mmCIF file of C-alpha atoms and ligand atoms in Angstrom:
data_model
loop_
_atom_site.group_PDB
_atom_site.id
_atom_site.type_symbol
_atom_site.label_atom_id
_atom_site.label_comp_id
_atom_site.label_asym_id
_atom_site.label_seq_id
_atom_site.Cartn_x
_atom_site.Cartn_y
_atom_site.Cartn_z
ATOM 1 C CA UNK K 105 0.000 0.000 0.000
ATOM 2 C CA UNK K 106 1.381 3.414 -0.948
ATOM 3 C CA UNK K 107 1.605 5.380 2.279
ATOM 4 C CA UNK K 108 3.041 8.621 0.811
ATOM 5 C CA UNK K 109 1.014 11.665 1.626
ATOM 6 C CA UNK K 110 1.231 15.428 1.803
ATOM 7 C CA UNK K 111 -1.986 16.521 3.495
ATOM 8 C CA UNK K 112 -2.676 16.492 7.222
ATOM 9 C CA UNK K 113 -4.232 13.445 8.815
ATOM 10 C CA UNK K 114 -6.194 14.116 12.033
ATOM 11 C CA UNK K 115 -7.930 11.325 13.937
ATOM 12 C CA UNK K 116 -10.578 11.755 16.634
ATOM 13 C CA UNK K 117 -10.934 8.852 19.074
ATOM 14 C CA UNK K 118 -12.853 7.964 22.212
ATOM 15 C CA UNK K 119 -15.539 5.655 23.548
ATOM 16 C CA UNK K 120 -19.179 5.919 22.502
ATOM 17 C CA UNK K 121 -20.798 9.121 23.719
ATOM 18 C CA UNK K 122 -17.501 11.004 24.043
ATOM 19 C CA UNK K 123 -18.545 13.626 21.466
ATOM 20 C CA UNK K 124 -16.239 12.656 18.567
ATOM 21 C CA UNK K 125 -18.754 13.268 15.838
ATOM 22 C CA UNK K 126 -19.778 16.708 17.140
ATOM 23 C CA UNK K 127 -16.123 17.696 17.498
ATOM 24 C CA UNK K 128 -15.343 16.470 13.967
ATOM 25 C CA UNK K 129 -18.074 18.709 12.531
ATOM 26 C CA UNK K 130 -16.916 21.719 14.548
ATOM 27 C CA UNK K 131 -13.293 21.237 13.491
ATOM 28 C CA UNK K 132 -14.241 20.800 9.873
ATOM 29 C CA UNK K 133 -16.233 24.003 9.969
ATOM 30 C CA UNK K 134 -13.466 25.910 11.756
ATOM 31 C CA UNK K 135 -10.670 24.754 9.442
ATOM 32 C CA UNK K 136 -12.768 25.327 6.318
ATOM 33 C CA UNK K 137 -13.451 28.913 7.420
ATOM 34 C CA UNK K 138 -9.704 29.320 7.919
ATOM 35 C CA UNK K 139 -9.317 28.486 4.226
ATOM 36 C CA UNK K 140 -8.175 24.858 4.433
ATOM 37 C CA UNK K 141 -9.519 22.157 2.171
ATOM 38 C CA UNK K 142 -11.027 19.696 4.632
ATOM 39 C CA UNK K 143 -12.589 16.252 4.245
ATOM 40 C CA UNK K 144 -14.512 14.720 7.114
ATOM 41 C CA UNK K 145 -14.652 10.920 7.180
ATOM 42 C CA UNK K 146 -15.648 8.183 9.598
ATOM 43 C CA UNK K 147 -15.024 4.513 10.295
ATOM 44 C CA UNK K 148 -16.717 2.113 10.010
ATOM 45 C CA UNK K 149 -17.506 3.246 6.449
ATOM 46 C CA UNK K 150 -20.469 2.277 4.273
ATOM 47 C CA UNK K 151 -18.444 -0.346 2.405
ATOM 48 C CA UNK K 152 -19.504 -4.001 2.120
ATOM 49 C CA UNK K 153 -17.596 -4.701 5.382
ATOM 50 C CA UNK K 154 -18.891 -1.552 7.058
ATOM 51 C CA UNK K 155 -22.451 -2.720 6.393
ATOM 52 C CA UNK K 156 -21.706 -6.060 8.040
ATOM 53 C CA UNK K 157 -20.314 -4.177 11.033
ATOM 54 C CA UNK K 158 -23.488 -2.102 11.248
ATOM 55 C CA UNK K 159 -25.538 -5.313 11.368
ATOM 56 C CA UNK K 160 -23.507 -6.401 14.403
ATOM 57 C CA UNK K 161 -24.011 -2.971 15.971
ATOM 58 C CA UNK K 162 -27.764 -3.289 15.595
ATOM 59 C CA UNK K 163 -28.370 -6.990 16.214
ATOM 60 C CA UNK K 164 -25.575 -8.031 18.533
ATOM 61 C CA UNK K 165 -22.575 -10.289 17.912
ATOM 62 C CA UNK K 166 -24.429 -13.624 17.753
ATOM 63 C CA UNK K 167 -21.904 -16.308 16.855
ATOM 64 C CA UNK K 168 -19.348 -13.962 15.332
ATOM 65 C CA UNK K 169 -15.898 -14.610 16.789
ATOM 66 C CA UNK K 170 -13.640 -11.704 17.868
ATOM 67 C CA UNK K 171 -11.152 -12.617 15.113
ATOM 68 C CA UNK K 172 -13.878 -12.372 12.453
ATOM 69 C CA UNK K 173 -15.009 -9.040 13.858
ATOM 70 C CA UNK K 174 -11.422 -7.768 13.818
ATOM 71 C CA UNK K 175 -11.148 -8.864 10.217
ATOM 72 C CA UNK K 176 -14.253 -6.883 9.227
ATOM 73 C CA UNK K 177 -12.784 -3.677 10.690
ATOM 74 C CA UNK K 178 -9.409 -4.339 9.020
ATOM 75 C CA UNK K 179 -10.992 -4.922 5.608
ATOM 76 C CA UNK K 180 -13.190 -1.868 5.983
ATOM 77 C CA UNK K 181 -10.113 0.178 6.886
ATOM 78 C CA UNK K 182 -8.183 -1.103 3.885
ATOM 79 C CA UNK K 183 -11.058 0.095 1.713
ATOM 80 C CA UNK K 184 -11.172 3.476 3.478
ATOM 81 C CA UNK K 185 -7.429 4.034 3.184
ATOM 82 C CA UNK K 186 -7.298 3.185 -0.521
ATOM 83 C CA UNK K 187 -10.544 4.796 -1.588
ATOM 84 C CA UNK K 188 -10.810 7.857 0.658
ATOM 85 C CA UNK K 189 -7.887 8.679 2.917
ATOM 86 C CA UNK K 190 -4.788 8.358 0.720
ATOM 87 C CA UNK K 191 -6.369 10.046 -2.349
ATOM 88 C CA UNK K 192 -7.445 13.051 -0.254
ATOM 89 C CA UNK K 193 -4.095 13.351 1.529
ATOM 90 C CA UNK K 194 -2.352 13.177 -1.836
ATOM 91 C CA UNK K 195 -4.433 16.148 -2.955
ATOM 92 C CA UNK K 196 -3.034 18.020 0.063
ATOM 93 C CA UNK K 197 -6.312 18.090 2.007
ATOM 94 C CA UNK K 198 -6.826 17.930 5.747
ATOM 95 C CA UNK K 199 -8.523 14.629 6.552
ATOM 96 C CA UNK K 200 -10.503 14.512 9.798
ATOM 97 C CA UNK K 201 -11.290 10.907 10.599
ATOM 98 C CA UNK K 202 -13.841 9.966 13.254
ATOM 99 C CA UNK K 203 -12.332 6.653 14.576
ATOM 100 C CA UNK K 204 -9.339 4.795 13.178
ATOM 101 C CA UNK K 205 -7.222 1.835 14.231
ATOM 102 C CA UNK K 206 -6.973 3.051 17.834
ATOM 103 C CA UNK K 207 -10.650 2.043 18.069
ATOM 104 C CA UNK K 208 -9.781 -1.417 16.762
ATOM 105 C CA UNK K 209 -6.997 -1.785 19.317
ATOM 106 C CA UNK K 210 -9.304 -0.707 22.151
ATOM 107 C CA UNK K 211 -12.633 -2.298 21.154
ATOM 108 C CA UNK K 212 -11.422 -5.585 19.688
ATOM 109 C CA UNK K 213 -8.696 -5.724 22.342
ATOM 110 C CA UNK K 214 -11.464 -5.447 24.952
ATOM 111 C CA UNK K 215 -12.996 -8.612 23.479
ATOM 112 C CA UNK K 216 -9.938 -10.506 24.695
ATOM 113 C CA UNK K 217 -7.696 -10.313 21.628
ATOM 114 C CA UNK K 218 -4.086 -9.291 22.253
ATOM 115 C CA UNK K 219 -4.218 -5.545 21.814
ATOM 116 C CA UNK K 220 -0.496 -5.128 21.393
ATOM 117 C CA UNK K 221 -0.676 -7.476 18.449
ATOM 118 C CA UNK K 222 -3.664 -5.576 16.986
ATOM 119 C CA UNK K 223 -1.630 -2.377 17.368
ATOM 120 C CA UNK K 224 1.345 -3.917 15.605
ATOM 121 C CA UNK K 225 -0.581 -5.221 12.597
ATOM 122 C CA UNK K 226 -2.417 -1.934 12.164
ATOM 123 C CA UNK K 227 0.685 0.216 12.436
ATOM 124 C CA UNK K 228 2.387 -2.001 9.901
ATOM 125 C CA UNK K 229 -0.533 -1.988 7.473
ATOM 126 C CA UNK K 230 -1.866 1.558 7.569
ATOM 127 C CA UNK K 231 -0.479 5.121 7.559
ATOM 128 C CA UNK K 232 0.049 6.777 10.921
ATOM 129 C CA UNK K 233 -1.981 9.936 11.515
ATOM 130 C CA UNK K 234 -0.252 13.245 12.240
ATOM 131 C CA UNK K 235 -2.241 13.643 15.428
ATOM 132 C CA UNK K 236 -4.896 11.812 17.433
ATOM 133 C CA UNK K 237 -7.304 13.650 19.705
ATOM 134 C CA UNK K 238 -8.533 11.259 22.382
ATOM 135 C CA UNK K 239 -11.762 12.406 24.015
ATOM 136 C CA UNK K 240 -11.650 10.924 27.483
ATOM 137 C CA UNK K 241 -14.896 10.298 29.360
ATOM 138 C CA UNK K 242 -16.286 7.922 31.954
ATOM 139 C CA UNK K 243 -18.356 5.218 30.172
ATOM 140 C CA UNK K 244 -21.406 5.777 32.373
ATOM 141 C CA UNK K 245 -21.416 9.454 31.419
ATOM 142 C CA UNK K 246 -20.857 8.619 27.753
ATOM 143 C CA UNK K 247 -23.790 6.203 27.720
ATOM 144 C CA UNK K 248 -26.000 8.721 29.484
ATOM 145 C CA UNK K 249 -25.229 11.233 26.737
ATOM 146 C CA UNK K 250 -26.143 8.699 24.052
ATOM 147 C CA UNK K 251 -29.517 7.977 25.596
ATOM 148 C CA UNK K 252 -30.181 11.676 26.082
ATOM 149 C CA UNK K 253 -29.024 12.913 22.652
ATOM 150 C CA UNK K 254 -30.262 10.090 20.492
ATOM 151 C CA UNK K 255 -33.347 9.469 22.580
ATOM 152 C CA UNK K 256 -33.019 5.699 22.276
ATOM 153 C CA UNK K 257 -31.405 2.683 23.874
ATOM 154 C CA UNK K 258 -27.672 1.957 23.531
ATOM 155 C CA UNK K 259 -26.745 -0.463 20.715
ATOM 156 C CA UNK K 260 -26.509 -4.220 21.331
ATOM 157 C CA UNK K 261 -22.888 -5.086 20.751
ATOM 158 C CA UNK K 262 -20.761 -2.090 21.658
ATOM 159 C CA UNK K 263 -22.547 0.224 24.022
ATOM 160 C CA UNK K 264 -22.419 -1.681 27.307
ATOM 161 C CA UNK K 265 -20.829 -0.155 30.361
ATOM 162 C CA UNK K 266 -18.614 -3.103 31.456
ATOM 163 C CA UNK K 267 -17.320 -3.499 27.916
ATOM 164 C CA UNK K 268 -16.697 0.232 27.544
ATOM 165 C CA UNK K 269 -14.768 0.261 30.857
ATOM 166 C CA UNK K 270 -12.328 -2.215 29.280
ATOM 167 C CA UNK K 271 -12.216 -0.224 26.040
ATOM 168 C CA UNK K 272 -11.436 2.941 27.981
ATOM 169 C CA UNK K 273 -8.616 1.266 29.916
ATOM 170 C CA UNK K 274 -6.932 0.352 26.637
ATOM 171 C CA UNK K 275 -7.441 3.863 25.211
ATOM 172 C CA UNK K 276 -5.954 5.342 28.401
ATOM 173 C CA UNK K 277 -2.971 3.020 28.176
ATOM 174 C CA UNK K 278 -2.378 3.859 24.507
ATOM 175 C CA UNK K 279 -2.590 7.585 25.257
ATOM 176 C CA UNK K 280 0.031 7.281 27.988
ATOM 177 C CA UNK K 281 2.532 5.623 25.689
ATOM 178 C CA UNK K 282 2.006 7.261 22.302
ATOM 179 C CA UNK K 283 3.096 10.895 21.836
ATOM 180 C CA UNK K 284 0.844 11.215 18.807
ATOM 181 C CA UNK K 285 -2.206 10.844 21.057
ATOM 182 C CA UNK K 286 -3.363 13.995 22.849
ATOM 183 C CA UNK K 287 -5.923 13.537 25.597
ATOM 184 C CA UNK K 288 -8.776 16.023 25.959
ATOM 185 C CA UNK K 289 -11.182 15.756 28.911
ATOM 186 C CA UNK K 290 -14.575 15.276 27.284
ATOM 187 C CA UNK K 291 -16.816 15.567 30.319
ATOM 188 C CA UNK K 292 -16.954 19.353 29.874
ATOM 189 C CA UNK K 293 -19.012 21.642 27.605
ATOM 190 C CA UNK K 294 -18.299 21.068 23.921
ATOM 191 C CA UNK K 295 -17.001 24.662 23.549
ATOM 192 C CA UNK K 296 -14.137 23.806 25.897
ATOM 193 C CA UNK K 297 -13.397 20.507 24.167
ATOM 194 C CA UNK K 298 -13.346 22.350 20.849
ATOM 195 C CA UNK K 299 -11.045 25.101 22.168
ATOM 196 C CA UNK K 300 -8.567 22.546 23.558
ATOM 197 C CA UNK K 301 -8.619 20.597 20.307
ATOM 198 C CA UNK K 302 -7.994 23.716 18.214
ATOM 199 C CA UNK K 303 -4.945 24.498 20.372
ATOM 200 C CA UNK K 304 -3.579 21.010 19.759
ATOM 201 C CA UNK K 305 -4.229 21.033 16.026
ATOM 202 C CA UNK K 306 -2.831 24.531 15.527
ATOM 203 C CA UNK K 307 0.600 23.207 16.443
ATOM 204 C CA UNK K 308 0.726 20.979 13.367
ATOM 205 C CA UNK K 309 -0.931 23.243 10.771
HETATM 206 P P1 LIG U 849 -20.128 4.764 15.679
HETATM 207 O O1 LIG U 849 -20.425 4.791 14.211
HETATM 208 O O2 LIG U 849 -21.281 5.139 16.533
HETATM 209 O O3 LIG U 849 -18.842 5.387 16.058
HETATM 210 O O4 LIG U 849 -20.032 3.215 16.024
HETATM 211 C C1 LIG U 849 -19.059 2.416 15.598
HETATM 212 C C2 LIG U 849 -18.905 1.333 16.637
HETATM 213 O O5 LIG U 849 -17.917 0.428 16.154
HETATM 214 C C3 LIG U 849 -18.413 1.878 17.960
HETATM 215 O O6 LIG U 849 -19.142 1.329 19.030
HETATM 216 C C4 LIG U 849 -16.999 1.413 18.042
HETATM 217 C C5 LIG U 849 -16.938 0.222 17.126
HETATM 218 N N1 LIG U 849 -15.641 0.065 16.463
HETATM 219 C C6 LIG U 849 -14.870 -1.043 16.784
HETATM 220 O O7 LIG U 849 -15.275 -1.866 17.595
HETATM 221 N N2 LIG U 849 -13.677 -1.189 16.132
HETATM 222 C C7 LIG U 849 -13.200 -0.301 15.193
HETATM 223 O O8 LIG U 849 -12.119 -0.494 14.631
HETATM 224 C C8 LIG U 849 -14.031 0.835 14.884
HETATM 225 C C9 LIG U 849 -13.567 1.814 13.844
HETATM 226 C C10 LIG U 849 -15.231 0.977 15.539
#
């Protein structure tokens, strides 16, 4: 896979209900107004594999093994990198990506797979972002936000508090060890989260 790029690759990470999607929109708007050419993307995508992932999100895991689930996210990412991310970076655009392989390390790692191994295979297979903003929040608060904002019940497979506690522990551990990952406290008003994130991003523009 050709990993050469000249744009700026920004990733937003965090557990469900941390505010990633809202922040992605705000950053896109802000950077566009500043005159940058910005593309906002998200994983899972709407590819063949992304659609299978959405079925799991809605209906639960059933008999799907963690390895198969990992494979779906990896295939979906391969598609996203080739079809969306690399072409846009090559055009010199800023790519804001809502979830990337840090989610795979944390979520599929929390299923019992070796997360250091998941990290290794992802770092070897896919381009590293320029910066990762990790929105840190307590899972109970994140889930409360989901129920409040979306007005419905959390999804079957991913949005369970015990599972998200494990996911968060892995995210926290990654953030401690990887200089690329900048932690922003997400249990504060979105204006503050946005302000902090702008400060972080400004350093690499
Ligand atoms: P979202 O579209 O609401 O962010 O939901 C995507 C769900 O998929 C979310 O609960 C996290 C999960 N996920 C993984 O388990 N592994 C991954 O690699 C990615 C990108 C997402």
